[in-house]
């Protein structure tokens, strides 16, 4: 937690530290940043750069590592009839999804297409499966609170929509004109009861199409969506207040069924809505109550994890692979808001510290509860650390944040906050994250993701290990560093409304010119020139409200580097559709990254590899670019003509986990690539 350390140290400490590391007087700058590439190394999971839904065109461009099928409407999604109940979001309606030929269902459903599109774009699907116990009856339009059946209501579809021809005067909101909820309705007006077999049958259907989890099919399954809100969002079928015991029983029963169906599947839970749900059940509300008292007065998530750990010790089956929560900053107008006023913009950028900083007091009703700082990620890790020890240690779940949001898609502060959130998730070791929802195509928040997934417009991705970066003033400039094999990626976020000068020192000194990429209040993401170090220090001027990525080589094979031969071994063959380092064929102009570490005797610590490179069946003429993971693979290692099979030898530097970026630089179509390794440098 380098940034929070700097906040406690004060602005002078990092300046002195930088000077000591560099062995020279401190430089005059608004902010000093110190990078220590060998300190606090922690691998960054590529799954933190995920989103919910989003367009197919965007998925193809950015190659989202994970796309989530989630939200209120999927709690009652019927995979058999391809219909969702929209719950309280839209008058408890069953609404069918478009399908060219419903007689072919369940084949070709919207969920089938979502899975196919995500996999075709190289991503993983995070599939939310229903555990509420109800699903739509059929593919017909139905609604939960009929005015004819249950009497006059405060709103109908027509009063909300202004009486267009298609509106339904009979579809009410389940609230009487006096403001009281209608109770005792019949849930079978819209829905039928289902159990775990409904989910496992869906898994069987998916596996029949794309294979099981171990064969490259769907691997990630979330246990429904925000169960502690069911008494409100889905009260037509679940009016009872969700309790500790109900949550655990549903987790146990559905997770066991999922694991029995596919032992390689990964389960996420409890996927609940936010702050109150971490500590209290819906039965108690957002305060200590009898349900909590009956469960040892334990915070809900702590108790929930206690059950998961105990079940593993008793059965040997790991039911929960990710502790999954949702988080929306509660400060006014920060999340899901287009408020870009000066006060809200500054507040939005400060609230990023709620993810990690033990000194940051939340500027919302959360602080009024007297529970101390949010410090979300350390808090969750403490619960995990406390429960998964001894015999349960092997079942310790990863950490997932499957819903979060820091503002609307086109705000400057929203984009800057989103970019820093991604940096924090990487540094703090979160294992998976998906924003609600995918940013709109071409938006500023899309630029925040592109900073990591396509910073140069050529498929350049930031990958590797988080390492220590210390800023002298995190409220002015946040600093994060990532070491990707031979590359260093430095992320600098100027949160101020004026330009700031930054002096960046590094243990051992800067030796290489850094390529700069940036978005700001005045410009969209793009190249921003370069920065040449002077006397081992990189001096930069950061525009107001800007995010800057500096990329520079960190080390390369030299005369003192050792070369190790290995028996020639195939590490990549895209002709093999189901292999871990196999297909599909590479797409023209799209970079694909292969982690070679651990394969064919190549260690994660390799600096470079010696390869035989071959291409076959290219659609058009072009060349194959190879580069360290995260660097732009635009330099040709092999030229070829349409339809030609060609080979060449190459020595290529690699990134973290011996990662190698491969990009076919051709006009259109695809090409198959085969890589055989015969040695590596270390």
PDB file of C-alpha atoms in Angstrom, residues 78-314:
ATOM      1  CA  UNK A  78     -34.919 -18.636 -18.414  1.00  0.00           C
ATOM      2  CA  UNK A  79     -32.242 -20.149 -20.615  1.00  0.00           C
ATOM      3  CA  UNK A  80     -34.879 -22.523 -21.973  1.00  0.00           C
ATOM      4  CA  UNK A  81     -37.244 -19.819 -23.263  1.00  0.00           C
ATOM      5  CA  UNK A  82     -34.779 -16.899 -23.541  1.00  0.00           C
ATOM      6  CA  UNK A  83     -36.888 -14.545 -21.454  1.00  0.00           C
ATOM      7  CA  UNK A  84     -36.070 -12.315 -18.470  1.00  0.00           C
ATOM      8  CA  UNK A  85     -38.242 -10.976 -15.705  1.00  0.00           C
ATOM      9  CA  UNK A  86     -37.260  -7.310 -15.327  1.00  0.00           C
ATOM     10  CA  UNK A  87     -38.299  -7.202 -11.656  1.00  0.00           C
ATOM     11  CA  UNK A  88     -38.850  -3.801 -10.051  1.00  0.00           C
ATOM     12  CA  UNK A  89     -36.717  -2.209 -12.778  1.00  0.00           C
ATOM     13  CA  UNK A  90     -39.725  -2.501 -15.128  1.00  0.00           C
ATOM     14  CA  UNK A  91     -43.070  -3.516 -13.577  1.00  0.00           C
ATOM     15  CA  UNK A  92     -42.047  -7.122 -12.848  1.00  0.00           C
ATOM     16  CA  UNK A  93     -42.418  -7.948 -16.526  1.00  0.00           C
ATOM     17  CA  UNK A  94     -41.458 -11.135 -18.344  1.00  0.00           C
ATOM     18  CA  UNK A  95     -39.899  -9.818 -21.566  1.00  0.00           C
ATOM     19  CA  UNK A  96     -38.663 -12.148 -24.263  1.00  0.00           C
ATOM     20  CA  UNK A  97     -35.334 -11.578 -26.008  1.00  0.00           C
ATOM     21  CA  UNK A  98     -35.106 -11.356 -29.771  1.00  0.00           C
ATOM     22  CA  UNK A  99     -34.640 -14.686 -31.497  1.00  0.00           C
ATOM     23  CA  UNK A 100     -34.809 -15.388 -35.246  1.00  0.00           C
ATOM     24  CA  UNK A 101     -36.578 -18.720 -34.726  1.00  0.00           C
ATOM     25  CA  UNK A 102     -37.946 -19.388 -31.217  1.00  0.00           C
ATOM     26  CA  UNK A 103     -38.843 -22.953 -32.242  1.00  0.00           C
ATOM     27  CA  UNK A 104     -35.104 -23.706 -32.046  1.00  0.00           C
ATOM     28  CA  UNK A 105     -34.793 -22.732 -28.379  1.00  0.00           C
ATOM     29  CA  UNK A 106     -32.888 -23.240 -26.196  1.00  0.00           C
ATOM     30  CA  UNK A 107     -30.371 -23.068 -29.037  1.00  0.00           C
ATOM     31  CA  UNK A 108     -29.420 -19.632 -30.284  1.00  0.00           C
ATOM     32  CA  UNK A 109     -30.639 -17.775 -27.189  1.00  0.00           C
ATOM     33  CA  UNK A 110     -29.255 -14.398 -26.135  1.00  0.00           C
ATOM     34  CA  UNK A 111     -27.070 -16.174 -23.555  1.00  0.00           C
ATOM     35  CA  UNK A 112     -25.750 -18.551 -26.228  1.00  0.00           C
ATOM     36  CA  UNK A 113     -24.867 -15.584 -28.419  1.00  0.00           C
ATOM     37  CA  UNK A 114     -23.251 -13.742 -25.506  1.00  0.00           C
ATOM     38  CA  UNK A 115     -21.050 -16.760 -24.781  1.00  0.00           C
ATOM     39  CA  UNK A 116     -20.125 -17.223 -28.434  1.00  0.00           C
ATOM     40  CA  UNK A 117     -19.292 -13.555 -28.986  1.00  0.00           C
ATOM     41  CA  UNK A 118     -17.210 -13.278 -25.818  1.00  0.00           C
ATOM     42  CA  UNK A 119     -15.188 -16.376 -26.631  1.00  0.00           C
ATOM     43  CA  UNK A 120     -14.695 -15.282 -30.241  1.00  0.00           C
ATOM     44  CA  UNK A 121     -13.196 -12.033 -28.947  1.00  0.00           C
ATOM     45  CA  UNK A 122     -10.767 -13.955 -26.727  1.00  0.00           C
ATOM     46  CA  UNK A 123     -12.514 -13.253 -23.424  1.00  0.00           C
ATOM     47  CA  UNK A 124     -13.918 -15.307 -20.570  1.00  0.00           C
ATOM     48  CA  UNK A 125     -17.617 -15.330 -19.698  1.00  0.00           C
ATOM     49  CA  UNK A 126     -18.694 -14.637 -16.124  1.00  0.00           C
ATOM     50  CA  UNK A 127     -22.174 -16.170 -16.172  1.00  0.00           C
ATOM     51  CA  UNK A 128     -24.643 -15.252 -13.451  1.00  0.00           C
ATOM     52  CA  UNK A 129     -26.845 -18.249 -12.673  1.00  0.00           C
ATOM     53  CA  UNK A 130     -30.218 -17.942 -10.892  1.00  0.00           C
ATOM     54  CA  UNK A 131     -30.469 -19.220  -7.330  1.00  0.00           C
ATOM     55  CA  UNK A 132     -33.657 -17.397  -6.265  1.00  0.00           C
ATOM     56  CA  UNK A 133     -35.729 -20.499  -7.097  1.00  0.00           C
ATOM     57  CA  UNK A 134     -38.018 -18.947  -9.723  1.00  0.00           C
ATOM     58  CA  UNK A 135     -37.912 -18.496 -13.494  1.00  0.00           C
ATOM     59  CA  UNK A 136     -40.431 -17.175 -16.084  1.00  0.00           C
ATOM     60  CA  UNK A 137     -43.246 -19.597 -16.910  1.00  0.00           C
ATOM     61  CA  UNK A 138     -42.886 -19.335 -20.668  1.00  0.00           C
ATOM     62  CA  UNK A 139     -42.023 -16.952 -23.491  1.00  0.00           C
ATOM     63  CA  UNK A 140     -45.239 -14.920 -23.180  1.00  0.00           C
ATOM     64  CA  UNK A 141     -45.460 -11.349 -21.837  1.00  0.00           C
ATOM     65  CA  UNK A 142     -46.602 -11.507 -18.218  1.00  0.00           C
ATOM     66  CA  UNK A 143     -46.402  -9.080 -15.292  1.00  0.00           C
ATOM     67  CA  UNK A 144     -46.347  -9.479 -11.534  1.00  0.00           C
ATOM     68  CA  UNK A 145     -48.972  -7.016 -10.283  1.00  0.00           C
ATOM     69  CA  UNK A 146     -52.097  -6.890 -12.425  1.00  0.00           C
ATOM     70  CA  UNK A 147     -54.323  -3.883 -11.707  1.00  0.00           C
ATOM     71  CA  UNK A 148     -57.376  -5.984 -12.569  1.00  0.00           C
ATOM     72  CA  UNK A 149     -56.315  -8.670 -10.086  1.00  0.00           C
ATOM     73  CA  UNK A 150     -54.735  -6.641  -7.254  1.00  0.00           C
ATOM     74  CA  UNK A 151     -56.447  -3.272  -7.522  1.00  0.00           C
ATOM     75  CA  UNK A 152     -55.360   0.318  -8.326  1.00  0.00           C
ATOM     76  CA  UNK A 153     -51.660   1.069  -8.055  1.00  0.00           C
ATOM     77  CA  UNK A 154     -49.479   4.135  -7.693  1.00  0.00           C
ATOM     78  CA  UNK A 155     -47.948   3.637 -11.143  1.00  0.00           C
ATOM     79  CA  UNK A 156     -48.562   1.595 -14.242  1.00  0.00           C
ATOM     80  CA  UNK A 157     -46.461   1.202 -17.340  1.00  0.00           C
ATOM     81  CA  UNK A 158     -48.666   3.809 -19.009  1.00  0.00           C
ATOM     82  CA  UNK A 159     -48.357   6.484 -16.322  1.00  0.00           C
ATOM     83  CA  UNK A 160     -44.575   6.209 -16.524  1.00  0.00           C
ATOM     84  CA  UNK A 161     -44.282   6.123 -20.312  1.00  0.00           C
ATOM     85  CA  UNK A 162     -46.882   8.784 -21.079  1.00  0.00           C
ATOM     86  CA  UNK A 163     -49.492   6.536 -22.739  1.00  0.00           C
ATOM     87  CA  UNK A 164     -47.789   5.406 -25.953  1.00  0.00           C
ATOM     88  CA  UNK A 165     -49.861   2.933 -28.007  1.00  0.00           C
ATOM     89  CA  UNK A 166     -47.895  -0.051 -26.754  1.00  0.00           C
ATOM     90  CA  UNK A 167     -48.212   0.616 -23.020  1.00  0.00           C
ATOM     91  CA  UNK A 168     -50.088  -1.710 -20.667  1.00  0.00           C
ATOM     92  CA  UNK A 169     -52.560  -0.108 -18.235  1.00  0.00           C
ATOM     93  CA  UNK A 170     -52.784  -3.384 -16.313  1.00  0.00           C
ATOM     94  CA  UNK A 171     -49.062  -3.644 -15.449  1.00  0.00           C
ATOM     95  CA  UNK A 172     -48.652  -2.008 -12.046  1.00  0.00           C
ATOM     96  CA  UNK A 173     -45.686  -1.376  -9.801  1.00  0.00           C
ATOM     97  CA  UNK A 174     -47.061  -3.363  -6.859  1.00  0.00           C
ATOM     98  CA  UNK A 175     -47.591  -0.255  -4.718  1.00  0.00           C
ATOM     99  CA  UNK A 176     -51.067   0.922  -3.703  1.00  0.00           C
ATOM    100  CA  UNK A 177     -52.023   4.572  -4.246  1.00  0.00           C
ATOM    101  CA  UNK A 178     -51.483   5.179  -0.506  1.00  0.00           C
ATOM    102  CA  UNK A 179     -47.832   4.078  -0.855  1.00  0.00           C
ATOM    103  CA  UNK A 180     -48.097   0.665   0.829  1.00  0.00           C
ATOM    104  CA  UNK A 181     -46.822  -2.458  -0.903  1.00  0.00           C
ATOM    105  CA  UNK A 182     -49.242  -5.052  -2.230  1.00  0.00           C
ATOM    106  CA  UNK A 183     -48.617  -8.327  -0.401  1.00  0.00           C
ATOM    107  CA  UNK A 184     -49.900 -11.850  -0.832  1.00  0.00           C
ATOM    108  CA  UNK A 185     -49.706 -11.798  -4.623  1.00  0.00           C
ATOM    109  CA  UNK A 186     -49.348 -15.052  -6.542  1.00  0.00           C
ATOM    110  CA  UNK A 187     -45.740 -15.563  -7.770  1.00  0.00           C
ATOM    111  CA  UNK A 188     -46.995 -17.984 -10.430  1.00  0.00           C
ATOM    112  CA  UNK A 189     -48.539 -15.055 -12.290  1.00  0.00           C
ATOM    113  CA  UNK A 190     -45.137 -14.761 -13.972  1.00  0.00           C
ATOM    114  CA  UNK A 191     -42.879 -17.499 -12.677  1.00  0.00           C
ATOM    115  CA  UNK A 192     -42.474 -21.192 -11.881  1.00  0.00           C
ATOM    116  CA  UNK A 193     -40.329 -22.766  -9.153  1.00  0.00           C
ATOM    117  CA  UNK A 194     -36.942 -24.216 -10.106  1.00  0.00           C
ATOM    118  CA  UNK A 195     -33.939 -25.588  -8.215  1.00  0.00           C
ATOM    119  CA  UNK A 196     -30.255 -26.412  -8.721  1.00  0.00           C
ATOM    120  CA  UNK A 197     -31.126 -28.832 -11.562  1.00  0.00           C
ATOM    121  CA  UNK A 198     -32.252 -25.830 -13.616  1.00  0.00           C
ATOM    122  CA  UNK A 199     -28.705 -24.454 -13.384  1.00  0.00           C
ATOM    123  CA  UNK A 200     -26.926 -27.738 -14.038  1.00  0.00           C
ATOM    124  CA  UNK A 201     -29.136 -28.413 -17.066  1.00  0.00           C
ATOM    125  CA  UNK A 202     -28.070 -25.010 -18.380  1.00  0.00           C
ATOM    126  CA  UNK A 203     -24.440 -25.991 -17.814  1.00  0.00           C
ATOM    127  CA  UNK A 204     -25.032 -29.217 -19.750  1.00  0.00           C
ATOM    128  CA  UNK A 205     -26.519 -27.237 -22.628  1.00  0.00           C
ATOM    129  CA  UNK A 206     -23.537 -24.851 -22.663  1.00  0.00           C
ATOM    130  CA  UNK A 207     -21.001 -27.692 -22.500  1.00  0.00           C
ATOM    131  CA  UNK A 208     -22.719 -29.439 -25.418  1.00  0.00           C
ATOM    132  CA  UNK A 209     -22.006 -26.347 -27.496  1.00  0.00           C
ATOM    133  CA  UNK A 210     -18.592 -25.075 -26.337  1.00  0.00           C
ATOM    134  CA  UNK A 211     -17.185 -27.754 -24.027  1.00  0.00           C
ATOM    135  CA  UNK A 212     -16.750 -27.810 -20.277  1.00  0.00           C
ATOM    136  CA  UNK A 213     -14.640 -25.465 -18.174  1.00  0.00           C
ATOM    137  CA  UNK A 214     -11.450 -27.512 -18.582  1.00  0.00           C
ATOM    138  CA  UNK A 215     -11.903 -27.660 -22.362  1.00  0.00           C
ATOM    139  CA  UNK A 216     -12.135 -23.899 -22.852  1.00  0.00           C
ATOM    140  CA  UNK A 217     -15.863 -23.495 -22.236  1.00  0.00           C
ATOM    141  CA  UNK A 218     -17.528 -21.306 -19.633  1.00  0.00           C
ATOM    142  CA  UNK A 219     -15.505 -21.432 -16.415  1.00  0.00           C
ATOM    143  CA  UNK A 220     -16.858 -18.665 -14.158  1.00  0.00           C
ATOM    144  CA  UNK A 221     -20.307 -18.934 -12.528  1.00  0.00           C
ATOM    145  CA  UNK A 222     -21.681 -16.266 -10.170  1.00  0.00           C
ATOM    146  CA  UNK A 223     -24.362 -17.238  -7.654  1.00  0.00           C
ATOM    147  CA  UNK A 224     -27.128 -14.869  -8.688  1.00  0.00           C
ATOM    148  CA  UNK A 225     -27.202 -11.109  -8.141  1.00  0.00           C
ATOM    149  CA  UNK A 226     -27.586  -9.138  -4.891  1.00  0.00           C
ATOM    150  CA  UNK A 227     -29.699 -11.623  -2.889  1.00  0.00           C
ATOM    151  CA  UNK A 228     -30.130  -9.295   0.083  1.00  0.00           C
ATOM    152  CA  UNK A 229     -32.087  -6.985  -2.247  1.00  0.00           C
ATOM    153  CA  UNK A 230     -34.439  -9.691  -3.528  1.00  0.00           C
ATOM    154  CA  UNK A 231     -37.196  -8.615  -1.066  1.00  0.00           C
ATOM    155  CA  UNK A 232     -37.237  -5.315  -2.949  1.00  0.00           C
ATOM    156  CA  UNK A 233     -36.111  -5.989  -6.524  1.00  0.00           C
ATOM    157  CA  UNK A 234     -37.926  -9.355  -6.828  1.00  0.00           C
ATOM    158  CA  UNK A 235     -40.547  -9.016  -4.096  1.00  0.00           C
ATOM    159  CA  UNK A 236     -43.279 -10.475  -6.325  1.00  0.00           C
ATOM    160  CA  UNK A 237     -41.640 -13.912  -5.864  1.00  0.00           C
ATOM    161  CA  UNK A 238     -39.340 -13.352  -2.865  1.00  0.00           C
ATOM    162  CA  UNK A 239     -41.085 -11.010  -0.389  1.00  0.00           C
ATOM    163  CA  UNK A 240     -39.362 -12.608   2.626  1.00  0.00           C
ATOM    164  CA  UNK A 241     -36.312 -10.812   3.984  1.00  0.00           C
ATOM    165  CA  UNK A 242     -33.166 -12.747   3.064  1.00  0.00           C
ATOM    166  CA  UNK A 243     -31.327 -14.119   6.098  1.00  0.00           C
ATOM    167  CA  UNK A 244     -27.869 -15.432   6.965  1.00  0.00           C
ATOM    168  CA  UNK A 245     -29.129 -19.018   6.795  1.00  0.00           C
ATOM    169  CA  UNK A 246     -30.943 -18.646   3.482  1.00  0.00           C
ATOM    170  CA  UNK A 247     -27.850 -17.155   1.874  1.00  0.00           C
ATOM    171  CA  UNK A 248     -25.619 -19.976   3.052  1.00  0.00           C
ATOM    172  CA  UNK A 249     -28.126 -22.714   2.183  1.00  0.00           C
ATOM    173  CA  UNK A 250     -28.519 -21.440  -1.366  1.00  0.00           C
ATOM    174  CA  UNK A 251     -24.752 -21.059  -1.732  1.00  0.00           C
ATOM    175  CA  UNK A 252     -24.124 -24.578  -0.475  1.00  0.00           C
ATOM    176  CA  UNK A 253     -26.816 -26.273  -2.551  1.00  0.00           C
ATOM    177  CA  UNK A 254     -26.153 -24.500  -5.833  1.00  0.00           C
ATOM    178  CA  UNK A 255     -22.350 -24.526  -5.534  1.00  0.00           C
ATOM    179  CA  UNK A 256     -22.361 -28.248  -4.785  1.00  0.00           C
ATOM    180  CA  UNK A 257     -24.543 -28.867  -7.825  1.00  0.00           C
ATOM    181  CA  UNK A 258     -22.282 -26.748 -10.044  1.00  0.00           C
ATOM    182  CA  UNK A 259     -19.134 -28.516  -8.845  1.00  0.00           C
ATOM    183  CA  UNK A 260     -20.755 -31.931  -9.261  1.00  0.00           C
ATOM    184  CA  UNK A 261     -21.698 -31.043 -12.822  1.00  0.00           C
ATOM    185  CA  UNK A 262     -18.262 -29.631 -13.707  1.00  0.00           C
ATOM    186  CA  UNK A 263     -15.446 -29.926 -11.143  1.00  0.00           C
ATOM    187  CA  UNK A 264     -13.373 -27.411 -13.144  1.00  0.00           C
ATOM    188  CA  UNK A 265     -16.023 -24.697 -12.799  1.00  0.00           C
ATOM    189  CA  UNK A 266     -15.208 -21.667 -10.649  1.00  0.00           C
ATOM    190  CA  UNK A 267     -17.943 -20.330  -8.353  1.00  0.00           C
ATOM    191  CA  UNK A 268     -18.330 -16.702  -7.228  1.00  0.00           C
ATOM    192  CA  UNK A 269     -20.493 -15.561  -4.321  1.00  0.00           C
ATOM    193  CA  UNK A 270     -22.375 -14.072  -2.613  1.00  0.00           C
ATOM    194  CA  UNK A 271     -22.391 -11.213  -5.192  1.00  0.00           C
ATOM    195  CA  UNK A 272     -24.232  -8.851  -2.888  1.00  0.00           C
ATOM    196  CA  UNK A 273     -24.933  -5.185  -3.320  1.00  0.00           C
ATOM    197  CA  UNK A 274     -22.701  -3.121  -1.043  1.00  0.00           C
ATOM    198  CA  UNK A 275     -21.691  -1.863   2.363  1.00  0.00           C
ATOM    199  CA  UNK A 276     -24.644  -2.957   4.522  1.00  0.00           C
ATOM    200  CA  UNK A 277     -24.650  -6.438   2.967  1.00  0.00           C
ATOM    201  CA  UNK A 278     -21.064  -7.023   4.090  1.00  0.00           C
ATOM    202  CA  UNK A 279     -22.146  -6.858   7.738  1.00  0.00           C
ATOM    203  CA  UNK A 280     -25.896  -7.459   8.039  1.00  0.00           C
ATOM    204  CA  UNK A 281     -28.628  -9.541   6.425  1.00  0.00           C
ATOM    205  CA  UNK A 282     -31.757  -8.124   4.833  1.00  0.00           C
ATOM    206  CA  UNK A 283     -33.640  -9.541   7.817  1.00  0.00           C
ATOM    207  CA  UNK A 284     -31.771  -7.115  10.075  1.00  0.00           C
ATOM    208  CA  UNK A 285     -31.525  -4.209   7.637  1.00  0.00           C
ATOM    209  CA  UNK A 286     -28.421  -2.045   7.900  1.00  0.00           C
ATOM    210  CA  UNK A 287     -27.911  -2.436  11.644  1.00  0.00           C
ATOM    211  CA  UNK A 288     -27.250  -5.158  14.219  1.00  0.00           C
ATOM    212  CA  UNK A 289     -30.382  -7.232  14.808  1.00  0.00           C
ATOM    213  CA  UNK A 290     -31.649 -10.628  15.900  1.00  0.00           C
ATOM    214  CA  UNK A 291     -30.375 -12.454  12.793  1.00  0.00           C
ATOM    215  CA  UNK A 292     -26.836 -11.265  13.434  1.00  0.00           C
ATOM    216  CA  UNK A 293     -27.145 -12.022  17.149  1.00  0.00           C
ATOM    217  CA  UNK A 294     -28.231 -15.581  16.339  1.00  0.00           C
ATOM    218  CA  UNK A 295     -25.020 -16.043  14.352  1.00  0.00           C
ATOM    219  CA  UNK A 296     -22.472 -15.088  16.965  1.00  0.00           C
ATOM    220  CA  UNK A 297     -22.754 -11.345  16.261  1.00  0.00           C
ATOM    221  CA  UNK A 298     -20.394 -11.937  13.353  1.00  0.00           C
ATOM    222  CA  UNK A 299     -20.271  -9.671  10.343  1.00  0.00           C
ATOM    223  CA  UNK A 300     -22.229 -11.437   7.602  1.00  0.00           C
ATOM    224  CA  UNK A 301     -19.295 -11.953   5.216  1.00  0.00           C
ATOM    225  CA  UNK A 302     -17.111 -13.201   8.046  1.00  0.00           C
ATOM    226  CA  UNK A 303     -19.794 -15.722   9.060  1.00  0.00           C
ATOM    227  CA  UNK A 304     -20.392 -16.712   5.430  1.00  0.00           C
ATOM    228  CA  UNK A 305     -16.697 -17.421   4.902  1.00  0.00           C
ATOM    229  CA  UNK A 306     -16.630 -19.406   8.148  1.00  0.00           C
ATOM    230  CA  UNK A 307     -19.289 -21.715   6.652  1.00  0.00           C
ATOM    231  CA  UNK A 308     -17.375 -22.060   3.376  1.00  0.00           C
ATOM    232  CA  UNK A 309     -14.167 -22.986   5.214  1.00  0.00           C
ATOM    233  CA  UNK A 310     -15.909 -25.464   7.515  1.00  0.00           C
ATOM    234  CA  UNK A 311     -17.652 -27.130   4.576  1.00  0.00           C
ATOM    235  CA  UNK A 312     -14.317 -27.621   2.820  1.00  0.00           C
ATOM    236  CA  UNK A 313     -12.763 -29.187   5.910  1.00  0.00           C
ATOM    237  CA  UNK A 314     -15.761 -31.532   6.193  1.00  0.00           C
TER     238      UNK A 314
END
